Short mmCIF file of C-alpha atoms in Angstrom, two decimals:
data_model
loop_
_atom_site.label_atom_id
_atom_site.label_comp_id
_atom_site.label_asym_id
_atom_site.label_seq_id
_atom_site.Cartn_x
_atom_site.Cartn_y
_atom_site.Cartn_z
CA MET A 1 4.76 9.03 -24.67
CA LYS A 2 3.36 5.49 -24.71
CA ILE A 3 3.88 3.38 -21.55
CA GLU A 4 2.37 0.21 -20.80
CA LEU A 5 2.00 -0.94 -17.20
CA THR A 6 -0.35 -3.15 -14.93
CA VAL A 7 -2.50 -1.25 -12.31
CA ASP A 8 -4.77 -3.42 -10.01
CA GLY A 9 -4.09 -6.55 -12.19
CA LYS A 10 -5.10 -4.77 -15.49
CA TYR A 11 -2.51 -4.48 -18.01
CA LEU A 12 -3.00 -0.97 -19.87
CA ALA A 13 -1.19 0.55 -22.67
CA LEU A 14 -1.53 4.58 -22.19
CA SER A 15 -0.52 7.64 -23.79
CA VAL A 16 0.95 10.08 -21.09
CA SER A 17 2.73 13.41 -20.85
CA SER A 18 6.46 12.75 -19.81
CA ASP A 19 6.20 15.28 -16.90
CA LYS A 20 2.72 14.11 -15.48
CA PRO A 21 3.25 12.39 -11.89
CA LEU A 22 2.10 9.09 -11.27
CA ASN A 23 -0.79 10.14 -8.98
CA LEU A 24 -2.38 12.55 -11.69
CA LEU A 25 -2.16 9.60 -14.00
CA LEU A 26 -3.82 7.08 -11.62
CA ARG A 27 -6.42 9.56 -10.41
CA ASP A 28 -7.61 11.69 -13.30
CA ASP A 29 -6.87 9.16 -16.20
CA LEU A 30 -7.72 5.87 -14.68
CA GLU A 31 -10.03 7.19 -11.93
CA ILE A 32 -8.56 5.75 -8.87
CA ARG A 33 -10.95 6.95 -6.44
CA SER A 34 -8.67 6.53 -3.42
CA LEU A 35 -5.99 8.81 -4.29
CA GLN A 36 -6.59 12.24 -2.73
CA SER A 37 -7.29 15.32 -4.84
CA HIS A 38 -5.35 17.53 -2.40
CA CYS A 39 -2.05 16.53 -2.64
CA ASN A 40 0.92 18.47 -1.23
CA GLY A 41 3.81 17.47 -3.26
CA GLY A 42 4.94 14.79 -1.02
CA LEU A 43 4.53 16.39 2.22
CA CYS A 44 1.44 14.63 3.55
CA GLY A 45 1.89 10.87 2.17
CA ASN A 46 -1.59 10.27 1.26
CA CYS A 47 -0.83 9.42 -2.32
CA ILE A 48 1.28 5.87 -1.58
CA VAL A 49 0.66 2.87 -3.96
CA LEU A 50 2.42 -0.13 -4.17
CA LEU A 51 4.95 0.10 -6.96
CA GLU A 52 6.41 -3.36 -7.61
CA GLY A 53 5.44 -4.14 -4.11
CA LYS A 54 6.97 -1.32 -2.25
CA ALA A 55 5.26 1.84 -0.89
CA VAL A 56 5.77 5.02 -2.67
CA LEU A 57 4.63 8.46 -2.87
CA SER A 58 3.06 8.31 -6.39
CA CYS A 59 3.17 12.27 -6.48
CA MET A 60 6.82 11.97 -6.60
CA ILE A 61 7.12 9.26 -9.26
CA PRO A 62 7.02 10.61 -13.04
CA SER A 63 4.61 8.46 -15.38
CA PHE A 64 7.29 7.28 -17.44
CA GLU A 65 9.23 5.47 -14.34
CA ALA A 66 5.84 3.22 -14.32
CA ARG A 67 6.58 1.92 -17.59
CA GLY A 68 6.78 -1.92 -17.48
CA LYS A 69 5.92 -2.15 -13.73
CA THR A 70 3.02 -3.29 -11.45
CA ILE A 71 1.13 -0.99 -9.38
CA VAL A 72 -1.06 -1.76 -6.82
CA THR A 73 -3.73 0.92 -5.33
CA TYR A 74 -5.89 0.75 -2.52
CA ASP A 75 -8.85 0.58 -4.58
CA GLY A 76 -7.53 -2.68 -6.11
CA PHE A 77 -5.96 -4.17 -2.80
CA CYS A 78 -9.09 -3.83 -0.59
CA ARG A 79 -10.58 -6.38 -3.00
CA THR A 80 -7.96 -8.89 -1.68
CA ARG A 81 -7.57 -11.53 1.13
CA ASP A 82 -4.35 -9.86 2.21
CA TYR A 83 -6.56 -6.58 2.95
CA ARG A 84 -8.37 -8.72 5.53
CA ASP A 85 -5.07 -9.38 7.39
CA ILE A 86 -4.80 -5.73 8.15
CA GLU A 87 -8.30 -4.69 8.40
CA LYS A 88 -8.19 -7.59 11.14
CA ALA A 89 -5.30 -5.86 12.80
CA PHE A 90 -6.84 -2.70 12.95
CA ALA A 91 -9.75 -3.94 14.87
CA ALA A 92 -7.70 -6.24 17.36
CA CYS A 93 -5.64 -3.34 17.98
CA SER A 94 -8.44 -0.86 18.52
CA ALA A 95 -6.29 1.66 16.48
CA PHE A 96 -7.85 2.93 13.47
CA PRO A 97 -6.33 5.64 11.09
CA CYS A 98 -8.79 8.68 9.95
CA ASN A 99 -10.30 8.44 6.52
CA THR A 100 -7.91 10.91 5.02
CA CYS A 101 -4.81 8.59 5.55
CA TYR A 102 -6.58 5.32 5.74
CA ALA A 103 -5.77 3.94 2.39
CA ALA A 104 -2.17 5.05 2.57
CA ARG A 105 -1.73 3.71 5.86
CA VAL A 106 -3.11 0.12 4.63
CA LEU A 107 -0.79 0.14 1.62
CA GLN A 108 2.10 1.39 3.70
CA ILE A 109 1.49 -1.59 6.06
CA GLU A 110 0.93 -4.17 3.15
CA SER A 111 4.52 -2.96 1.91
CA ILE A 112 6.10 -4.01 5.33
CA VAL A 113 4.03 -7.16 5.63
CA ARG A 114 5.20 -8.28 2.53
CA ARG A 115 8.92 -7.95 3.61
CA TYR A 116 8.35 -9.85 6.78
CA GLU A 117 5.64 -12.33 6.34
CA ARG A 118 7.93 -15.19 5.29
CA GLY A 119 9.67 -14.94 8.71
CA GLY A 120 12.79 -12.84 10.26
CA ASP A 121 13.18 -10.35 12.98
CA ILE A 122 11.01 -7.49 12.84
CA ASP A 123 13.17 -4.08 12.53
CA GLU A 124 10.94 -1.89 14.61
CA THR A 125 13.41 1.06 13.93
CA GLU A 126 12.96 0.63 10.09
CA ILE A 127 9.24 0.28 10.39
CA LEU A 128 8.96 3.64 12.44
CA GLN A 129 11.24 5.33 10.02
CA GLU A 130 9.17 3.94 7.24
CA SER A 131 6.07 5.15 8.98
CA GLN A 132 7.02 8.77 8.59
CA LEU A 133 6.15 8.77 4.91
CA ILE A 134 2.58 9.85 5.86
CA ARG A 135 2.53 13.05 8.09
CA CYS A 136 -0.92 12.50 9.48
CA PHE A 137 -0.83 12.26 13.40
CA CYS A 138 -3.88 10.27 13.97
CA MET A 139 -2.01 7.30 14.94
CA ASP A 140 0.76 7.22 17.38
CA ASN A 141 3.99 5.32 16.85
CA GLY A 142 3.02 2.56 19.30
CA SER A 143 -0.38 1.94 17.90
CA PHE A 144 1.44 1.80 14.18
CA LEU A 145 3.80 -0.60 15.43
CA ALA A 146 1.16 -2.95 17.06
CA VAL A 147 -1.24 -2.98 14.06
CA VAL A 148 1.99 -3.75 11.76
CA LYS A 149 3.20 -6.40 14.09
CA GLU A 150 -0.64 -7.82 14.30
CA SER A 151 -0.95 -7.77 10.39
CA ILE A 152 2.17 -9.84 10.07
CA SER A 153 1.15 -12.24 12.62
CA ASN A 154 -2.11 -12.58 10.64
CA ARG A 155 -0.50 -13.16 7.48
CA ARG A 156 1.85 -15.59 8.63
CA LYS A 157 -0.81 -17.53 10.25
CA ARG A 158 -3.02 -17.68 7.22
CA LYS A 159 -0.17 -18.24 4.79
CA ASN A 160 1.08 -21.41 7.05
CA VAL A 161 -2.18 -22.98 7.31
CA ARG A 162 -1.87 -26.33 5.71
CA ARG A 163 -4.77 -27.59 3.94
CA ALA A 164 -5.96 -31.37 4.65
CA PRO A 165 -5.28 -33.89 2.08
CA VAL A 166 -8.15 -34.56 0.05
CA ALA A 167 -9.27 -38.42 0.20
#
């Protein structure tokens, strides 16, 4: 089956098996390095990617469902200015996920930040429920929530900075 999609800003036309999970397409065919080779079929959460801006477990998405969609992986995201907002939040909160889940946590936080960057009340219960996608216990709920809030604050500050008019 032929699909067209955009991965990390690159438009691609690929031939894929209809039953191939998205994580295998990304890891094996496109050589996305941040996706773990030891996927536990939706149990670990370490294969998160952003599909149309929302954090999803790529092992649970058949490749054909990505047809016409935009996917962002950690490999592409870590080269953006938005990544710095999250990286700074980890440092400010002195809370760092382990190497195993780092990429997935970053994308999960980015998905949350995108919902709240323009304002609105932060729903802590919803955020903590979403944090359960990743089954690693390297970060407690309080630390995760602190990093998310700091990331949102960083993003809001950066996006609301007004540029001085050019004379």
